[in-house]
Coordinates of C-alpha atoms in Angstrom, one line a residue:
P1 CA 13.7 -15.1 50.5
Q2 CA 15.7 -13.8 47.6
N3 CA 18.9 -15.9 47.5
L4 CA 21.5 -15.6 44.7
N5 CA 21.1 -18.5 42.3
L6 CA 24.2 -18.0 40.1
S7 CA 26.4 -20.0 37.7
P8 CA 29.9 -18.8 37.1
L9 CA 28.7 -17.2 33.8
A10 CA 25.9 -15.4 35.6
L11 CA 28.4 -14.1 38.2
A12 CA 30.7 -12.8 35.5
E13 CA 27.8 -11.1 33.7
D14 CA 26.6 -9.5 36.9
L15 CA 30.1 -8.2 37.7
E16 CA 30.4 -6.7 34.3
R17 CA 27.0 -5.0 34.8
W18 CA 28.2 -3.6 38.1
L19 CA 31.3 -2.2 36.5
R20 CA 29.2 -0.5 33.9
H21 CA 27.1 1.0 36.7
E22 CA 24.0 -1.0 35.5
P23 CA 21.6 -2.6 38.0
I24 CA 22.1 -6.3 38.9
H25 CA 18.8 -8.1 39.2
A26 CA 18.3 -10.7 41.9
R27 CA 17.4 -14.2 40.9
R28 CA 14.8 -16.0 43.0
T29 CA 14.9 -19.5 44.3
G30 CA 12.1 -21.5 46.0
V31 CA 11.4 -21.2 49.7
F32 CA 12.4 -24.8 50.5
G33 CA 15.3 -25.1 48.1
R34 CA 13.3 -25.9 44.9
G35 CA 15.6 -23.6 42.9
N36 CA 19.0 -24.5 41.4
K37 CA 20.5 -27.1 43.8
W38 CA 23.7 -27.3 41.7
V39 CA 25.1 -24.2 43.6
H40 CA 24.3 -25.7 47.0
R41 CA 26.0 -29.0 46.2
N42 CA 29.2 -27.5 45.0
P43 CA 31.4 -25.9 47.7
A44 CA 33.7 -24.6 45.0
I45 CA 30.9 -22.4 43.7
A46 CA 30.3 -21.0 47.2
L47 CA 34.0 -20.1 47.3
L48 CA 33.8 -18.5 43.9
I49 CA 30.9 -16.4 45.0
L50 CA 32.7 -15.2 48.1
S51 CA 35.9 -14.4 46.1
L52 CA 34.0 -12.4 43.6
A53 CA 32.2 -10.5 46.4
A54 CA 35.5 -9.6 47.9
L55 CA 36.8 -8.5 44.5
T56 CA 33.7 -6.3 44.0
A57 CA 34.2 -4.7 47.4
A58 CA 37.9 -4.1 46.6
V59 CA 37.2 -2.5 43.2
S60 CA 34.5 -0.3 44.8
W61 CA 36.9 0.9 47.4
N62 CA 39.6 1.7 44.9
V63 CA 37.2 3.5 42.6
W64 CA 36.0 5.6 45.5
K65 CA 39.5 6.3 46.7
S66 CA 40.9 7.1 43.3
E67 CA 38.2 9.8 42.7
F68 CA 39.7 11.8 45.6
V69 CA 43.4 11.0 44.8
S70 CA 42.9 12.2 41.2
G71 CA 40.9 15.2 42.3
A72 CA 37.9 13.9 40.5
A73 CA 35.5 14.1 43.5
P74 CA 31.9 14.7 42.6
T75 CA 31.0 18.4 42.3
G76 CA 29.1 19.0 45.5
V77 CA 29.0 21.0 48.6
A78 CA 28.4 20.5 52.3
V79 CA 27.0 23.5 54.3
L80 CA 28.6 23.1 57.7
P81 CA 26.9 24.4 60.9
F82 CA 27.3 28.1 61.3
E83 CA 29.1 29.3 64.4
N84 CA 27.3 31.6 66.8
L85 CA 29.7 34.3 67.9
S86 CA 27.2 36.4 69.9
D87 CA 27.2 36.6 73.6
D88 CA 23.6 35.6 73.7
K89 CA 23.6 31.9 73.2
E90 CA 20.0 32.0 72.1
N91 CA 21.3 33.3 68.8
A92 CA 22.6 29.9 68.1
F93 CA 19.2 29.0 66.8
F94 CA 19.4 31.9 64.3
A95 CA 22.8 30.7 63.2
D96 CA 21.4 27.2 62.7
G97 CA 18.5 28.6 60.8
V98 CA 20.7 30.6 58.4
Q99 CA 22.8 27.5 57.7
D100 CA 19.6 25.4 57.2
D101 CA 18.1 27.9 54.8
V102 CA 21.3 28.3 52.7
L103 CA 21.5 24.5 52.5
T104 CA 17.8 24.1 51.5
K105 CA 18.2 26.7 48.8
L106 CA 21.3 25.1 47.3
A107 CA 19.7 21.7 47.4
K108 CA 17.1 22.9 44.9
I109 CA 19.8 23.1 42.2
A110 CA 19.8 19.9 40.2
D111 CA 23.3 20.6 38.9
L112 CA 24.8 20.3 42.4
K113 CA 25.2 17.5 44.9
V114 CA 24.3 18.9 48.3
I115 CA 24.7 16.9 51.5
S116 CA 21.7 16.8 53.8
R117 CA 21.5 18.7 57.1
N118 CA 21.3 15.5 59.1
S119 CA 24.8 14.6 58.0
V120 CA 26.5 17.9 58.3
M121 CA 25.3 18.7 61.8
D122 CA 27.8 16.2 63.1
Y123 CA 30.6 18.5 62.1
R124 CA 29.7 21.4 64.3
G125 CA 33.0 23.0 65.4
E126 CA 35.0 20.7 63.1
R127 CA 37.2 22.5 60.5
N128 CA 39.3 19.7 59.0
T129 CA 37.9 20.3 55.5
R130 CA 40.0 17.6 53.8
E131 CA 38.7 14.9 56.0
I132 CA 35.1 16.2 55.9
G133 CA 35.3 16.3 52.1
K134 CA 36.5 12.7 51.9
A135 CA 33.9 11.5 54.5
L136 CA 31.0 13.2 52.7
R137 CA 32.4 12.8 49.2
V138 CA 32.1 16.5 48.2
S139 CA 34.5 18.9 46.6
H140 CA 33.6 21.9 48.6
V141 CA 32.3 23.0 52.1
L142 CA 30.8 26.2 53.1
E143 CA 31.7 27.6 56.5
G144 CA 30.1 30.5 58.3
S145 CA 29.6 32.4 61.5
V146 CA 27.0 34.8 62.8
R147 CA 27.3 37.6 65.4
K148 CA 24.6 40.0 66.5
T149 CA 25.3 43.4 67.9
G150 CA 22.3 45.5 68.7
A151 CA 20.1 45.4 65.6
I152 CA 22.9 44.5 63.2
F153 CA 23.7 40.9 62.1
H154 CA 27.3 40.3 61.1
L155 CA 27.7 37.1 58.9
D156 CA 30.9 35.7 57.6
A157 CA 30.9 33.0 54.9
Q158 CA 33.6 31.2 53.0
L159 CA 33.7 28.4 50.5
I160 CA 36.6 25.9 50.8
D161 CA 37.9 23.5 48.2
T162 CA 38.3 20.2 50.2
R163 CA 40.9 18.8 47.9
T164 CA 43.4 21.7 48.3
D165 CA 42.1 23.3 51.6
G166 CA 42.1 26.6 49.6
R167 CA 39.6 29.4 50.0
V168 CA 37.5 29.8 46.9
W169 CA 35.3 32.6 48.0
A170 CA 34.6 34.6 51.1
K171 CA 32.4 37.6 52.1
R172 CA 31.3 39.5 55.2
Y173 CA 27.7 40.7 55.4
D174 CA 26.5 43.4 57.8
V175 CA 22.7 43.8 57.7
D176 CA 20.0 45.2 59.9
L177 CA 16.8 43.4 61.0
N178 CA 14.9 44.3 57.9
E179 CA 17.5 42.6 55.6
R180 CA 18.3 39.5 57.7
F181 CA 16.4 37.1 55.5
T182 CA 18.0 38.2 52.2
I183 CA 21.4 37.0 53.2
Q184 CA 20.7 33.3 52.6
S185 CA 19.5 33.8 49.1
E186 CA 22.6 35.9 48.1
I187 CA 25.0 33.3 49.7
A188 CA 23.3 30.4 47.8
Q189 CA 23.5 32.3 44.5
K190 CA 27.2 33.1 45.1
I191 CA 28.0 29.5 45.9
A192 CA 26.3 28.2 42.8
Q193 CA 28.2 30.7 40.7
Q194 CA 31.5 29.7 42.2
L195 CA 30.8 26.0 41.5
H196 CA 29.7 26.9 37.9
A197 CA 26.3 25.3 38.5
K198 CA 23.6 25.7 35.9
I199 CA 20.4 27.3 37.5
S200 CA 17.0 27.1 35.9
A201 CA 14.5 29.9 36.1
A202 CA 12.4 27.9 38.5
E203 CA 15.4 27.2 40.7
A204 CA 16.4 30.9 40.7
L205 CA 12.9 31.8 41.8
A206 CA 13.0 29.2 44.6
I207 CA 16.4 30.4 45.9
A208 CA 15.2 34.1 46.0
Q209 CA 12.1 33.3 48.0
P210 CA 12.6 34.2 51.8
I211 CA 11.6 31.4 54.2
T212 CA 9.7 33.9 56.4
T213 CA 9.9 37.6 57.4
D214 CA 9.2 37.1 61.1
L215 CA 12.3 36.5 63.2
T216 CA 10.4 34.8 66.1
S217 CA 8.7 32.4 63.7
F218 CA 12.1 31.7 62.2
D219 CA 13.5 30.9 65.6
L220 CA 10.6 28.6 66.5
Y221 CA 10.8 26.8 63.2
T222 CA 14.6 26.3 63.7
R223 CA 14.1 24.9 67.2
A224 CA 11.5 22.4 65.8
R225 CA 13.8 21.4 63.0
N226 CA 16.5 20.6 65.4
L227 CA 14.1 18.4 67.4
L228 CA 13.1 16.6 64.2
L229 CA 16.7 15.7 63.2
M230 CA 15.7 12.1 63.8
K231 CA 18.6 9.8 62.9
R232 CA 17.1 6.9 64.7
L233 CA 14.1 6.0 66.9
S234 CA 14.9 6.4 70.6
A235 CA 13.1 6.8 73.9
S236 CA 12.8 10.6 73.3
T237 CA 11.3 10.3 69.8
R238 CA 7.7 10.6 70.8
A239 CA 8.3 13.6 73.1
N240 CA 10.4 15.3 70.4
F241 CA 7.6 15.1 67.9
F242 CA 5.1 16.6 70.3
Q243 CA 7.4 19.4 71.3
A244 CA 8.3 20.2 67.7
I245 CA 4.5 20.3 66.8
D246 CA 4.0 22.9 69.6
L247 CA 6.8 25.0 68.2
L248 CA 5.6 24.8 64.7
D249 CA 2.0 25.6 65.7
A250 CA 3.4 28.8 67.3
A251 CA 5.4 29.6 64.2
V252 CA 2.5 29.5 61.9
A253 CA 0.3 31.3 64.4
R254 CA 2.7 34.3 64.1
D255 CA 3.2 33.9 60.3
P256 CA 0.3 32.1 58.6
T257 CA 2.2 32.2 55.3
F258 CA 5.1 30.1 56.7
F259 CA 5.0 27.4 54.0
Q260 CA 8.0 25.3 55.2
A261 CA 6.6 25.2 58.7
Y262 CA 3.3 23.7 57.4
C263 CA 5.3 21.0 55.6
Q264 CA 7.2 20.2 58.8
L265 CA 3.9 20.0 60.7
A266 CA 2.5 17.6 58.2
S267 CA 5.5 15.3 58.6
A268 CA 5.6 15.5 62.4
H269 CA 1.8 14.6 62.7
G270 CA 2.2 11.8 60.0
N271 CA 5.1 10.2 61.8
L272 CA 3.3 10.2 65.1
Y273 CA 0.5 8.3 63.3
L274 CA 2.9 5.9 61.5
F275 CA 4.9 4.9 64.5
G276 CA 1.8 4.2 66.5
F277 CA 2.4 7.0 69.0
D278 CA -1.1 8.3 68.1
H279 CA -2.6 6.2 65.4
T280 CA -6.0 8.0 65.4
P281 CA -8.1 9.7 62.7
A282 CA -7.7 12.9 64.6
R283 CA -3.9 12.8 64.2
L284 CA -4.2 12.0 60.5
A285 CA -6.6 14.9 60.1
L286 CA -4.1 17.3 61.6
A287 CA -1.4 16.2 59.1
E288 CA -3.9 16.7 56.2
A289 CA -4.9 20.1 57.4
A290 CA -1.2 21.2 57.4
I291 CA -0.8 19.8 53.9
E292 CA -3.9 21.8 52.7
S293 CA -2.3 24.9 54.1
A294 CA 0.9 24.2 52.3
F295 CA -0.8 23.7 48.9
R296 CA -2.9 26.8 49.4
L297 CA 0.4 28.8 49.8
H298 CA 2.6 27.1 47.2
G299 CA 0.7 24.3 45.3
D300 CA 3.5 23.9 42.8
A301 CA 6.3 23.5 45.4
G302 CA 8.1 20.2 45.7
E303 CA 7.9 20.2 49.5
A304 CA 4.1 20.3 49.3
H305 CA 4.0 17.3 47.0
L306 CA 6.5 15.5 49.2
A307 CA 4.3 16.1 52.2
S308 CA 1.3 14.8 50.2
A309 CA 3.3 11.7 49.2
E310 CA 4.3 11.1 52.8
N311 CA 0.6 11.4 53.9
L312 CA -0.7 9.1 51.2
Y313 CA 1.9 6.5 52.3
L314 CA 1.8 6.9 56.1
G315 CA -1.9 7.5 56.5
H316 CA -3.5 5.6 53.6
L317 CA -1.0 3.1 52.2
D318 CA -1.9 4.5 48.8
Y319 CA 1.3 3.6 47.1
E320 CA 0.6 4.5 43.5
R321 CA -0.7 8.1 44.3
A322 CA 2.2 8.6 46.7
L323 CA 4.7 7.6 44.0
A324 CA 3.1 9.9 41.6
E325 CA 3.4 12.8 44.1
L326 CA 7.1 11.8 44.6
M327 CA 7.7 12.0 40.9
I328 CA 6.5 15.6 41.0
A329 CA 8.4 16.4 44.1
S330 CA 11.7 15.1 42.7
Q331 CA 11.6 17.6 39.9
S332 CA 12.3 20.5 42.3
L333 CA 13.9 18.6 45.2
P334 CA 16.8 16.8 43.4
N335 CA 19.0 16.7 46.5
D336 CA 16.4 15.8 49.1
P337 CA 17.2 12.3 50.5
R338 CA 13.6 12.1 51.9
V339 CA 12.4 11.6 48.3
F340 CA 14.5 8.6 47.8
E341 CA 14.1 7.3 51.3
L342 CA 10.3 7.5 51.1
K343 CA 10.3 5.8 47.7
G344 CA 12.3 3.0 49.4
Y345 CA 9.8 2.7 52.2
I346 CA 6.9 2.5 49.7
Q347 CA 8.7 -0.1 47.5
R348 CA 9.5 -2.2 50.6
R349 CA 5.9 -2.3 51.5
Q350 CA 5.0 -3.2 47.9
G351 CA 7.4 -6.2 48.2
K352 CA 9.9 -4.7 45.8
Q353 CA 12.9 -5.2 48.1
E354 CA 15.7 -4.8 45.6
E355 CA 14.3 -1.5 44.2
A356 CA 13.9 -0.3 47.8
L357 CA 17.5 -1.1 48.6
R358 CA 18.7 1.0 45.6
N359 CA 16.7 4.0 46.8
F360 CA 18.0 3.7 50.3
E361 CA 21.6 3.7 48.9
R362 CA 20.8 6.9 46.9
A363 CA 19.4 8.5 50.1
A364 CA 22.5 7.5 52.0
E365 CA 24.7 9.1 49.3
L366 CA 23.0 12.4 50.0
D367 CA 22.8 11.9 53.7
P368 CA 25.8 9.6 54.4
R369 CA 25.9 10.1 58.2
N370 CA 22.2 9.6 58.8
A371 CA 22.1 6.5 61.0
R372 CA 18.4 6.1 60.5
T373 CA 18.7 5.7 56.7
L374 CA 21.6 3.2 57.2
Q375 CA 19.5 1.4 59.8
Q376 CA 16.7 1.0 57.2
M377 CA 19.2 -0.3 54.7
G378 CA 20.4 -2.9 57.2
M379 CA 16.8 -3.9 58.0
S380 CA 16.1 -4.3 54.3
Y381 CA 19.0 -6.6 53.9
E382 CA 17.7 -8.6 56.8
L383 CA 14.3 -8.8 55.2
V384 CA 15.7 -10.6 52.2
R385 CA 18.0 -12.6 54.6
R386 CA 21.2 -11.2 53.1
Y387 CA 22.8 -11.3 56.5
P388 CA 26.5 -10.7 55.5
E389 CA 25.5 -7.4 53.8
A390 CA 23.3 -6.5 56.8
K391 CA 26.3 -6.8 59.0
L392 CA 28.4 -4.5 56.8
V393 CA 25.7 -1.9 56.9
W394 CA 25.4 -2.0 60.6
D395 CA 29.2 -1.5 60.7
R396 CA 28.6 1.6 58.6
V397 CA 26.1 2.8 61.3
L398 CA 28.7 2.2 64.0
A399 CA 31.4 4.0 62.0
V400 CA 29.1 7.1 62.1
E401 CA 28.0 6.6 65.8
P402 CA 30.5 4.2 67.4
N403 CA 28.8 4.4 70.8
D404 CA 25.3 3.7 69.5
M405 CA 24.1 0.8 71.7
V406 CA 21.0 0.3 69.6
A407 CA 23.1 -0.3 66.5
K408 CA 25.4 -2.6 68.4
A409 CA 22.4 -4.6 69.6
A410 CA 21.0 -4.7 66.0
R411 CA 24.2 -6.1 64.8
G412 CA 24.1 -8.8 67.4
L413 CA 20.5 -9.5 66.4
V414 CA 21.8 -10.3 62.9
E415 CA 23.8 -13.2 64.3
F416 CA 20.8 -14.3 66.3
N417 CA 18.4 -14.4 63.4
W418 CA 21.0 -15.8 61.0
K419 CA 22.7 -18.4 63.1
A420 CA 20.5 -18.8 66.2
D421 CA 23.5 -17.6 68.2
T422 CA 22.7 -15.5 71.3
G423 CA 26.4 -15.2 72.3
P424 CA 27.1 -11.7 70.8
L425 CA 23.9 -10.3 72.3
H426 CA 24.6 -11.8 75.7
L427 CA 28.1 -10.4 75.8
L428 CA 26.9 -7.0 74.7
I429 CA 24.2 -6.8 77.4
D430 CA 26.7 -8.0 80.1
S431 CA 29.1 -5.3 78.9
I432 CA 26.4 -2.6 79.0
R433 CA 25.2 -3.6 82.5
A434 CA 28.8 -3.5 83.8
T435 CA 30.0 -0.2 82.2
N436 CA 27.0 1.8 80.9
A437 CA 23.9 1.0 82.8
A438 CA 22.2 4.2 81.7
A439 CA 22.0 2.8 78.1
L440 CA 20.1 -0.3 79.2
P441 CA 16.6 1.2 78.3
D442 CA 17.9 1.6 74.7
V443 CA 18.6 -2.1 74.4
A444 CA 16.0 -3.5 76.8
D445 CA 13.9 -4.9 74.0
V446 CA 16.8 -6.8 72.5
W447 CA 17.8 -7.9 76.1
F448 CA 14.3 -9.3 76.5
I449 CA 14.5 -11.3 73.3
C450 CA 17.9 -12.7 74.3
A451 CA 16.5 -13.7 77.7
L452 CA 13.6 -15.5 76.2
A453 CA 15.8 -17.3 73.7
E454 CA 18.0 -18.5 76.7
R455 CA 14.9 -19.3 78.8
D456 CA 15.9 -17.0 81.6
P457 CA 12.9 -15.4 83.3
V458 CA 15.0 -13.4 85.7
A459 CA 16.9 -11.7 82.9
A460 CA 13.6 -11.2 81.1
Q461 CA 12.2 -9.4 84.1
N462 CA 15.3 -7.3 84.5
A463 CA 14.9 -6.3 80.8
L464 CA 11.3 -5.3 81.3
T465 CA 12.3 -3.2 84.4
A466 CA 15.0 -1.5 82.3
L467 CA 12.4 -0.8 79.6
G468 CA 10.5 1.4 82.0
E469 CA 7.1 2.7 80.9
A470 CA 8.0 2.4 77.2
P471 CA 6.0 -0.3 75.3
L472 CA 7.7 -3.4 74.0
R473 CA 7.1 -3.4 70.3
D474 CA 7.9 -5.6 67.4
G475 CA 7.5 -3.4 64.3
C476 CA 3.8 -2.4 64.2
I477 CA 2.8 -4.7 67.0
H478 CA 2.8 -3.0 70.5
F479 CA 2.6 -5.3 73.6
N480 CA 1.2 -3.8 76.8
R481 CA 3.2 -4.3 79.9
R482 CA 0.8 -6.8 81.5
F483 CA 1.0 -9.1 78.5
V484 CA 4.8 -9.1 78.7
E485 CA 4.5 -9.9 82.5
G486 CA 2.3 -12.8 81.5
I487 CA 5.0 -14.1 79.1
I488 CA 7.6 -13.9 81.8
A489 CA 5.4 -15.7 84.3
R490 CA 4.7 -18.5 81.8
L491 CA 8.4 -18.8 81.2
A492 CA 8.9 -19.2 85.0
K493 CA 6.1 -21.8 85.0
D494 CA 4.0 -19.6 87.3
H495 CA 0.7 -20.3 85.5
K496 CA -1.6 -18.6 88.0
K497 CA 0.4 -15.3 87.8
A498 CA 0.5 -15.6 84.0
Q499 CA -3.3 -16.0 83.9
L500 CA -3.9 -12.9 86.0
A501 CA -1.4 -10.9 83.9
F502 CA -3.0 -11.9 80.6
T503 CA -6.5 -11.1 82.0
A504 CA -5.4 -7.6 82.9
A505 CA -3.6 -7.3 79.5
R506 CA -6.9 -8.1 77.7
A507 CA -8.7 -5.2 79.5
E508 CA -6.0 -2.8 78.5
Q509 CA -5.9 -4.0 74.9
E510 CA -9.7 -3.6 74.6
K511 CA -9.3 0.1 75.5
I512 CA -6.9 0.6 72.7
L513 CA -9.2 -1.0 70.2
Q514 CA -12.0 1.4 71.2
T515 CA -10.1 4.1 69.2
E516 CA -8.4 1.8 66.7
A517 CA -11.1 -0.8 66.0
D518 CA -10.2 -1.3 62.3
Y519 CA -6.4 -1.3 62.7
G520 CA -4.9 -4.8 62.3
P521 CA -1.9 -4.6 64.7
P522 CA -3.7 -4.0 68.0
L523 CA -6.4 -6.5 67.0
C524 CA -3.6 -9.0 66.4
G525 CA -2.3 -8.2 69.8
L526 CA -5.7 -9.0 71.3
G527 CA -5.7 -12.3 69.4
L528 CA -2.4 -13.2 71.1
I529 CA -3.7 -12.4 74.5
D530 CA -6.9 -14.4 73.9
A531 CA -4.8 -17.3 72.7
A532 CA -2.7 -17.1 75.9
L533 CA -6.0 -17.2 77.9
G534 CA -7.3 -20.2 76.0
R535 CA -10.1 -18.3 74.3
K536 CA -9.6 -20.3 71.1
A537 CA -12.5 -19.1 69.0
D538 CA -12.0 -15.4 69.8
A539 CA -8.2 -15.7 69.2
L540 CA -8.6 -17.2 65.8
Q541 CA -11.3 -14.8 64.8
E542 CA -9.2 -11.8 65.8
G543 CA -6.1 -13.2 64.1
R544 CA -8.0 -13.7 60.8
R545 CA -9.7 -10.3 61.1
A546 CA -6.2 -8.7 61.6
V547 CA -4.9 -10.4 58.5
D548 CA -7.9 -9.2 56.5
L549 CA -7.6 -5.7 57.7
L550 CA -3.9 -5.4 56.6
P551 CA -3.3 -8.0 53.9
V552 CA 0.2 -8.7 52.5
E553 CA -0.9 -7.4 49.2
K554 CA -1.6 -4.0 50.8
D555 CA 1.5 -3.9 53.1
A556 CA 4.3 -6.4 52.4
L557 CA 6.0 -5.4 55.6
N558 CA 3.4 -5.2 58.4
G559 CA 1.1 -7.5 56.6
V560 CA 3.6 -10.3 56.6
Q561 CA 4.3 -9.6 60.3
I562 CA 0.6 -10.0 61.1
V563 CA 0.6 -13.3 59.2
S564 CA 3.5 -14.5 61.4
Y565 CA 1.7 -13.6 64.6
F566 CA -1.5 -15.3 63.3
A567 CA 0.7 -18.4 62.9
M568 CA 1.7 -17.9 66.5
I569 CA -1.9 -17.5 67.7
A570 CA -2.8 -20.8 65.9
A571 CA 0.1 -22.6 67.5
W572 CA -0.9 -21.4 71.0
V573 CA -4.4 -22.7 70.6
G574 CA -3.3 -26.1 69.2
E575 CA -4.1 -25.6 65.5
N576 CA -0.7 -26.9 64.3
D577 CA -1.7 -27.3 60.6
L578 CA -3.1 -23.8 60.4
A579 CA 0.0 -22.5 62.2
C580 CA 2.4 -24.2 59.7
E581 CA 0.3 -23.0 56.8
Q582 CA 0.5 -19.4 57.9
L583 CA 4.2 -19.7 58.8
A584 CA 5.0 -21.0 55.4
K585 CA 3.1 -18.1 53.9
A586 CA 5.0 -15.6 56.0
I587 CA 8.5 -16.9 55.1
S588 CA 7.6 -17.1 51.4
H589 CA 7.8 -13.3 51.5
S590 CA 10.6 -11.0 52.7
T591 CA 10.3 -11.0 56.5
F592 CA 12.3 -10.4 59.7
L593 CA 11.2 -13.8 61.0
G594 CA 14.5 -15.7 60.9
Y595 CA 16.0 -19.0 61.8
G596 CA 17.0 -17.8 65.3
Q597 CA 13.5 -16.8 66.3
L598 CA 11.9 -20.1 65.2
K599 CA 14.8 -22.2 66.6
L600 CA 15.1 -20.6 70.0
L601 CA 12.1 -18.5 71.1
P602 CA 9.5 -20.2 73.4
F603 CA 6.6 -18.8 71.4
W604 CA 7.1 -21.6 68.9
D605 CA 7.4 -24.4 71.5
P606 CA 3.9 -25.8 70.8
L607 CA 5.1 -26.7 67.2
R608 CA 8.4 -28.4 68.1
G609 CA 8.5 -31.9 66.8
D610 CA 5.9 -31.2 64.1
P611 CA 7.5 -32.4 60.8
C612 CA 6.2 -29.4 58.9
F613 CA 7.4 -26.9 61.4
E614 CA 10.8 -28.5 61.7
G615 CA 11.1 -28.5 57.9
I616 CA 10.4 -24.7 57.9
V617 CA 13.0 -24.1 60.5
Q618 CA 15.6 -26.2 58.6
S619 CA 14.9 -24.3 55.4
L620 CA 16.0 -21.1 57.2
A621 CA 19.2 -22.6 58.7
P622 CA 22.5 -21.1 57.5
K623 CA 23.9 -22.9 54.6

């Protein structure tokens, strides 16, 4: 873990660095408190740290506020969703496509700050430009509407100064079907002129390039883009990816030169692979085929290099080449939050957690209402066990989506991991059951954890029922339903039922491994099942093999998680020394494994009373 190890002088120096907008570097301490004990033995220092943290937050807020009060907001623009005024509601997709294309073209201008589409889509129908400007921290917003009568498209656009609510520029366009894809380029150029943005020759060329010349392909692409506006993982994520792929395949079938569609295809296939929805060589090959098509059409485009970087990261864990591709992509995609977000993901898996956090912050600046980016920030703070900051980030998520039950559950999990306190989670689940039962599937996994921690097999079964057919997953580790049933039966002390469930779970897991034989997470899952069945030699062999397949040096996120589960396998088969050795290795890195899990979950019961294990638990206890 990376805990702050600061003297008052160091605190002052760091505060000065922050005020000069320079990076503050974390100082490491030992895992079991071998660092500077002076801080821990002086309550006054702890108070000083909290006071300076509060001062820093106050200064940050006042600096942010003063920029708008003084009219010194950053020069930037948010392109709001265009309104569809046609009687045919199907034209709403065309309106969305026009808005998206204008935004994409503006985002290529390095001299502008352009807010991502993820964040502006929340403002559909909203016209309080002052509030929007403050929320997104931009000086201008572009509004527009589209109406189609016969073969003519009527498009109205206006640029508003968010500080004065005054109209800076407005124009009506009336174009026929042959001219419909030239509007976006002209609007982008006019906006850049009004904002006095410097445009390079390469940027001007990119802005002038039409996205496609086929209206049906454009419509299919826009529908897919709407499905891929993924602010967070949900029960519909998998289905959305597959539906978007079908739409994009249809788009490129009609227009084989549709460069952006190929880039989106590559991303959709790659994410199916990453999230384990289809972690097969065939899925990876589909992503790479789309990338090859993109490079064939526009090999120098930033989007092609971004797609390549994403593939190198998602499919091959080739961090250095992915970062090199990102460096190229960033030259022509200065406002694309995906560049910074992907860099954060890569650095997190390299074990460079502080650098990752800085890139997530940059991505959030360009995409401030993207709950998924904020979720990743919150998770990264939890990885380094900076739980107070994690809580603040989850509060930011809830400020964007106040009814997001997943975010509420995640915030409760912070308290669980930090303080071994199930109270907030229990109260949340009870509230959802009483007032919003339809949301239970979204929090069923957290409900299950809470039930296990409280040793309540009835609640655990109810959580599994609420989960439905969706797999229970912990990061990269997916647990099949029969395995979870075995865990519940063991908790209820029904050992015969548990044995039957684990036996059935093993047969299911072996089927998965037939297509993913050299992938560590499912092999680790088989090791857990064999440990539960008492197949000691098999379980240990599978656990070791899983660690070898995905070492921490290759993946500091999933690799550490597999080490944690190998420790659990060893504990279940009675190898306490090995379990403690692996557990100590896991917590010496940044990991989601926290005090609450080790203190309360029954998985670790075989180690309770072992001096080494108890020492590890105590080392994670809140100070």
